[in-house]
Tab-separated table of N, CA, C and O in Angstrom:
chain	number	residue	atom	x	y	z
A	1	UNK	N	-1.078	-22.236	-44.800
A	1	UNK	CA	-0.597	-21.570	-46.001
A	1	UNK	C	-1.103	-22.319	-47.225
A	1	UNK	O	-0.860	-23.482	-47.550
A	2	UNK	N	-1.642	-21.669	-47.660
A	2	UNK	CA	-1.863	-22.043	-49.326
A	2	UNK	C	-0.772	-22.747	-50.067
A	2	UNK	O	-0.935	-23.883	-50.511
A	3	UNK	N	0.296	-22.101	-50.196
A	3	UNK	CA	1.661	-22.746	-50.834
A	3	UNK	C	2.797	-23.411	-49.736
A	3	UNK	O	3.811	-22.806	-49.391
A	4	UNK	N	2.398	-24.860	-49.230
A	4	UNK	CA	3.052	-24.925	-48.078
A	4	UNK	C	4.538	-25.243	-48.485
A	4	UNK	O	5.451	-24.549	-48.038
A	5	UNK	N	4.743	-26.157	-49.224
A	5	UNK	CA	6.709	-25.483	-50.106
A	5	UNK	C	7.176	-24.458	-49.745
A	5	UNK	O	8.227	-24.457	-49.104
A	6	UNK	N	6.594	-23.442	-50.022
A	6	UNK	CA	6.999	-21.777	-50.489
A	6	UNK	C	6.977	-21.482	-49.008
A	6	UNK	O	7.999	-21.109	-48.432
A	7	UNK	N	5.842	-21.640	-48.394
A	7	UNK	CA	5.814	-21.224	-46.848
A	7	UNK	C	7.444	-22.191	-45.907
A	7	UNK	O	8.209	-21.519	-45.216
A	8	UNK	N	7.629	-23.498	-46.066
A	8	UNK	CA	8.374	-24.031	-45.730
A	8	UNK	C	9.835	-23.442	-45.881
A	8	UNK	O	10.788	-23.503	-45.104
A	9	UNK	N	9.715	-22.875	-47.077
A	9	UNK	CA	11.781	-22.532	-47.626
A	9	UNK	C	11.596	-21.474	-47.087
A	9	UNK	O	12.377	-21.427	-46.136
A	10	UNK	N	10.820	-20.295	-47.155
A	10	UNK	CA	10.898	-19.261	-46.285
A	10	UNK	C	10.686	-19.253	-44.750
A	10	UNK	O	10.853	-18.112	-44.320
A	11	UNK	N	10.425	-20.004	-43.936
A	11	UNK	CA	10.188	-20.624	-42.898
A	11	UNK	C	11.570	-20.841	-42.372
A	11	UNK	O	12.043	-20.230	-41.414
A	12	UNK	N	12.252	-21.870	-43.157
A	12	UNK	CA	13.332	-22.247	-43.032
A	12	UNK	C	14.580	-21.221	-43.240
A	12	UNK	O	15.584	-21.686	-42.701
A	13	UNK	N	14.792	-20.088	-43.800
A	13	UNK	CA	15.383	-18.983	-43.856
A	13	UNK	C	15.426	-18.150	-42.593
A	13	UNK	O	16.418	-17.656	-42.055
A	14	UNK	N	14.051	-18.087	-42.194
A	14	UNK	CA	13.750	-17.197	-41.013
A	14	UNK	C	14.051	-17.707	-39.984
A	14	UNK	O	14.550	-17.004	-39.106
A	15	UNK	N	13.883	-18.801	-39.820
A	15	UNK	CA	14.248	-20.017	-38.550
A	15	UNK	C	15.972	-20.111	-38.589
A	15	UNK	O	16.581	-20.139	-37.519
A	16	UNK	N	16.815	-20.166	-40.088
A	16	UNK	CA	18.492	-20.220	-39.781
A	16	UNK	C	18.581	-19.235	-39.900
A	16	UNK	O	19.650	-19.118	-39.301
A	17	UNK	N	18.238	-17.812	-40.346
A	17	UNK	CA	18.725	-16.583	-39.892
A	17	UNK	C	18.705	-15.974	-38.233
A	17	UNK	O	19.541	-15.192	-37.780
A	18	UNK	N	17.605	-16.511	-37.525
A	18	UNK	CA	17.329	-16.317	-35.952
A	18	UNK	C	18.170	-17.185	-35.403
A	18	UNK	O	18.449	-16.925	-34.233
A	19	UNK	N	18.772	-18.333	-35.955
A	19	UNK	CA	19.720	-19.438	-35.191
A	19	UNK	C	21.351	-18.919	-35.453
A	19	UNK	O	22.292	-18.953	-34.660
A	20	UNK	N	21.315	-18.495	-36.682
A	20	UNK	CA	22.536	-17.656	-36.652
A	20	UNK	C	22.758	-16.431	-35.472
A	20	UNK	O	23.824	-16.135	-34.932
A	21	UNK	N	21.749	-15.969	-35.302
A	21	UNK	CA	22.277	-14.321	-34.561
A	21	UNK	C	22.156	-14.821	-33.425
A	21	UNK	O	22.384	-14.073	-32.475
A	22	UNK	N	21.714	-16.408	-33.122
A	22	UNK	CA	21.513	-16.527	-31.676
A	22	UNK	C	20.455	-16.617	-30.781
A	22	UNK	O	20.434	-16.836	-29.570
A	23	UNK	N	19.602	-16.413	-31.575
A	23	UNK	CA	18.154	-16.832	-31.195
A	23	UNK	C	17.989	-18.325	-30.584
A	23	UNK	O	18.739	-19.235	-30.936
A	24	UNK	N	16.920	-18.507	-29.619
A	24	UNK	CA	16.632	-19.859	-29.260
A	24	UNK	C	14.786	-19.715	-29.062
A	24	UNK	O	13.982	-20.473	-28.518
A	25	UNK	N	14.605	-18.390	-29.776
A	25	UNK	CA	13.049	-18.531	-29.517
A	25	UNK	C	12.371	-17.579	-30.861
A	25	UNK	O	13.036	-16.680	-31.376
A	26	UNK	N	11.304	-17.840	-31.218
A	26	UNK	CA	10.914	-17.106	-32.358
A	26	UNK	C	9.354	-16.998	-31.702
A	26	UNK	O	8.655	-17.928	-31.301
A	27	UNK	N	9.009	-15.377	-31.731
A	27	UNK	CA	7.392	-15.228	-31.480
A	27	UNK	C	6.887	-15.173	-32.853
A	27	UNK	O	7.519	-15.138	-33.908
A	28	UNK	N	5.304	-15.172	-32.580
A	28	UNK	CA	4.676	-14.873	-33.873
A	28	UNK	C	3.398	-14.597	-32.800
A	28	UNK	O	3.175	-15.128	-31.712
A	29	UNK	N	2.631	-13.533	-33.550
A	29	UNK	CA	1.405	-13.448	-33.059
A	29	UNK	C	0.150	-13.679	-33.753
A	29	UNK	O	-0.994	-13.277	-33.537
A	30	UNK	N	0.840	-14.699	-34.959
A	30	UNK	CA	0.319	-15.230	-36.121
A	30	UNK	C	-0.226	-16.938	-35.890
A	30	UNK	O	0.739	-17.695	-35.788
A	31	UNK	N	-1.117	-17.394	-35.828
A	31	UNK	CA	-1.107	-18.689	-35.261
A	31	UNK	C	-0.836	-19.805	-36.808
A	31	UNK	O	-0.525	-20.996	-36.843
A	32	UNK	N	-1.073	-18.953	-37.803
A	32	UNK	CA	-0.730	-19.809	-39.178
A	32	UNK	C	0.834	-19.670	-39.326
A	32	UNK	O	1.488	-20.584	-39.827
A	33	UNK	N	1.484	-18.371	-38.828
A	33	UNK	CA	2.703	-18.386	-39.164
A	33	UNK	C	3.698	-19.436	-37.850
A	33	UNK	O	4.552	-20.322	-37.868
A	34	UNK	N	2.996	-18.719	-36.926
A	34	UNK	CA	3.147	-19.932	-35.957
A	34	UNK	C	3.838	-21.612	-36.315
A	34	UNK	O	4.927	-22.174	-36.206
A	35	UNK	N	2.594	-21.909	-36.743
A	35	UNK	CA	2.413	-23.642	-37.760
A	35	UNK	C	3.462	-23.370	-38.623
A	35	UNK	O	4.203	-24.341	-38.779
A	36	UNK	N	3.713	-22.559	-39.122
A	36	UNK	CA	4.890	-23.083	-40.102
A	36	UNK	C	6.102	-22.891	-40.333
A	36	UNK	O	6.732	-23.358	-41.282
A	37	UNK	N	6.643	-21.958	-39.193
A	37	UNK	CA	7.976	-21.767	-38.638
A	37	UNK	C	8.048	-23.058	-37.483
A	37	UNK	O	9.088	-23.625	-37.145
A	38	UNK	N	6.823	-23.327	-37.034
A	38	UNK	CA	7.396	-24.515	-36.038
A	38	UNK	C	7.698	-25.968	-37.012
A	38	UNK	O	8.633	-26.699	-36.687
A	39	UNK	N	6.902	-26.278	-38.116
A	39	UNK	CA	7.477	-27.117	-39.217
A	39	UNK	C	8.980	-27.016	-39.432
A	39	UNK	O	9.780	-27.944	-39.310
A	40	UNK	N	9.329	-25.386	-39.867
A	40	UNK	CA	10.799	-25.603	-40.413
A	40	UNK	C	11.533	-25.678	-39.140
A	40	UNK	O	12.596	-26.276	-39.309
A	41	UNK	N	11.343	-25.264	-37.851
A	41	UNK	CA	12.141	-26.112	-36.991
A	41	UNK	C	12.376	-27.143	-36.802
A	41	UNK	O	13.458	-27.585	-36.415
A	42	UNK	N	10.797	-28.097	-37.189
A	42	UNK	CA	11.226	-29.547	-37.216
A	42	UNK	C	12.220	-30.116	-38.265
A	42	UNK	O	12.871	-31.151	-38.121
A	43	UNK	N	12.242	-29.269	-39.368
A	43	UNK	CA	13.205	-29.629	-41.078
A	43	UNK	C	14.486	-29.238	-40.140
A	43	UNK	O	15.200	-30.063	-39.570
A	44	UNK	N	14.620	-27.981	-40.097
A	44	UNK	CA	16.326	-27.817	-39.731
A	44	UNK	C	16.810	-28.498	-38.720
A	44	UNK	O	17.923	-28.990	-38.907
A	45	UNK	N	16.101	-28.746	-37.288
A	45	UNK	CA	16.704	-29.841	-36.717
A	45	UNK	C	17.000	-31.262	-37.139
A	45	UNK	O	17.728	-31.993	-36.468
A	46	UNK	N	16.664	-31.480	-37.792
A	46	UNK	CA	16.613	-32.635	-38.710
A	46	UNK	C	17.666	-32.184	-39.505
A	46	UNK	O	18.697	-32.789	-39.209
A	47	UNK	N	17.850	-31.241	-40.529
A	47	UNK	CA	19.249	-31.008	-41.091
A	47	UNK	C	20.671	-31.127	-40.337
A	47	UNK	O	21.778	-31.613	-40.570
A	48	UNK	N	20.086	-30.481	-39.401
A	48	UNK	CA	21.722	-30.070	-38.484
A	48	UNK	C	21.983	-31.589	-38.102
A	48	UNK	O	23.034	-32.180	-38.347
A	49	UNK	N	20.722	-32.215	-37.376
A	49	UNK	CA	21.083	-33.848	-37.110
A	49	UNK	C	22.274	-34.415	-37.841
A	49	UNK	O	23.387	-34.864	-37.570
A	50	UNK	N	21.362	-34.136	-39.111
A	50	UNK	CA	22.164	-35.269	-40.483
A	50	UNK	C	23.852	-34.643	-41.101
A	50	UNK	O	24.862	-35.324	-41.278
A	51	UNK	N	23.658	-33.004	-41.343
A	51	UNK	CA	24.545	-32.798	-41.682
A	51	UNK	C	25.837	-31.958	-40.674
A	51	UNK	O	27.027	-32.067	-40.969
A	52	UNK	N	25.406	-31.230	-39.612
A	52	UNK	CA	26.308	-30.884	-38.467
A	52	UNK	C	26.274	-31.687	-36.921
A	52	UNK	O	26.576	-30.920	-36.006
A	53	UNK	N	26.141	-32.278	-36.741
A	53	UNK	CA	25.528	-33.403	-35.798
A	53	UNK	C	26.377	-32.537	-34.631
A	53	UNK	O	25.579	-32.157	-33.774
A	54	UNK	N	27.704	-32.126	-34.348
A	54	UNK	CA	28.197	-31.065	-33.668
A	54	UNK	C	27.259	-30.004	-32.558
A	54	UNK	O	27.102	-29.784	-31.357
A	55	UNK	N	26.838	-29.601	-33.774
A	55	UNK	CA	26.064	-27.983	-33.578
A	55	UNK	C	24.741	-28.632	-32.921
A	55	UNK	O	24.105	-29.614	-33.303
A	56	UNK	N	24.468	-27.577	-31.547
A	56	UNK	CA	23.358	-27.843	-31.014
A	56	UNK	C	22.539	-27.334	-31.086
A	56	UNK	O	22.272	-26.624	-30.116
A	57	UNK	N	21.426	-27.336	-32.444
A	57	UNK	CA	20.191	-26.718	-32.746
A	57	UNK	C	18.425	-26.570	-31.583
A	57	UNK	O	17.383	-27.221	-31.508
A	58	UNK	N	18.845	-25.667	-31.083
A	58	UNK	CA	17.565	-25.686	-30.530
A	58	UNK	C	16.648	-24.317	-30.742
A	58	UNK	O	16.996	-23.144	-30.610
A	59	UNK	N	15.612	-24.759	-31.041
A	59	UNK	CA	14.527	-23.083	-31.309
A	59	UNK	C	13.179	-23.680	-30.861
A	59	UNK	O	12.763	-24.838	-30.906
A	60	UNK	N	12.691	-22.674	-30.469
A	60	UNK	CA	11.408	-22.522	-29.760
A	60	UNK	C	10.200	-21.844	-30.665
A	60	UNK	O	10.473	-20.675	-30.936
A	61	UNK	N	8.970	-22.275	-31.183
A	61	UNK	CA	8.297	-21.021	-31.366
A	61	UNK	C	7.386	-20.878	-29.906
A	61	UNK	O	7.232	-21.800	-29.105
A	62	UNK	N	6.902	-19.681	-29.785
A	62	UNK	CA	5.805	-19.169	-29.205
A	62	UNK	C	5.127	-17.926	-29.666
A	62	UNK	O	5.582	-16.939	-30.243
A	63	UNK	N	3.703	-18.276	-29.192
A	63	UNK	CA	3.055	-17.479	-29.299
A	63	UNK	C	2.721	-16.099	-28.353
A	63	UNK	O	2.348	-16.344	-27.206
A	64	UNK	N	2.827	-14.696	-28.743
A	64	UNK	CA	2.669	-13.485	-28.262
A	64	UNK	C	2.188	-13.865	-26.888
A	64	UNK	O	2.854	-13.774	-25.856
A	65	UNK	N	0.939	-14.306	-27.000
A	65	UNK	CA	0.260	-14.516	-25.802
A	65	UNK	C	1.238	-15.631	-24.452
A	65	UNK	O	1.453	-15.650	-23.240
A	66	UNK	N	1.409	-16.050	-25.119
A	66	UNK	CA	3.095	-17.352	-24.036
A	66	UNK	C	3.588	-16.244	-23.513
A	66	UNK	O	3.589	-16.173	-22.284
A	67	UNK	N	4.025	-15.320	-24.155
A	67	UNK	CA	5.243	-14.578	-23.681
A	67	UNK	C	4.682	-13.559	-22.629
A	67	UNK	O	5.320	-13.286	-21.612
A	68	UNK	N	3.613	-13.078	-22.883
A	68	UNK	CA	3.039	-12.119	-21.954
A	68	UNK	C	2.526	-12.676	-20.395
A	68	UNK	O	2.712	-12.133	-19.306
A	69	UNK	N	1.905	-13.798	-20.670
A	69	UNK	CA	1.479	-15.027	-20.034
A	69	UNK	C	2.857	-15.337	-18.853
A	69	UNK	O	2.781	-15.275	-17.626
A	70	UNK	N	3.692	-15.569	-19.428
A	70	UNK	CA	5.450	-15.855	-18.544
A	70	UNK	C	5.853	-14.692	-17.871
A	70	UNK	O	6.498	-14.862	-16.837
A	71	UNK	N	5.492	-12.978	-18.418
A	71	UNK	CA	5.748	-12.034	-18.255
A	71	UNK	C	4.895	-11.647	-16.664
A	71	UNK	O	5.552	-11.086	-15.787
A	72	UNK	N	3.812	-11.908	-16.483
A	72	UNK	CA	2.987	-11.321	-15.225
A	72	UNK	C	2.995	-12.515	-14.174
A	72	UNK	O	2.380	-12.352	-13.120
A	73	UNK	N	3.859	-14.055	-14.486
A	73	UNK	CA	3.078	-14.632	-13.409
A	73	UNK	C	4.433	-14.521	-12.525
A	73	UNK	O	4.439	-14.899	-11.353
């Protein structure tokens, strides 16, 4: 991303909105978007560390191809 800040806070939105509903995996068939939703996983686990230490943050990215890949074997 060109604006990696901007890519990061929105990253990070998309990553605690999927952890809210329950998500533990995020695709992308984007390999840049990829890179930078897997960044804000590394930020929010790191948040929850510091500030909910409780809550057990876990998220996954993968890529389209992973999933199809897991799907036929």
């Amino acid at each position: 991303a060109i604006q990696n800040d901007m890519a990061l806070r929105i990253g990070g939105k998309k990553v605690e909105t999927a952890f809210e509903a329950g998500a533990d995996n995020i695709v992308s068939g984007c390999p840049s978007c990829k890179f930078n939703l897997n960044q804000a996983c590394v930020e929010k686990k790191k948040w929850y560390k510091e500030k909910k230490p409780d809550a057990k943050f876990k998220m996954e990215m993968s890529d389209i191809v992973e999933i199809v890949s897991r799907s036929v074997e």
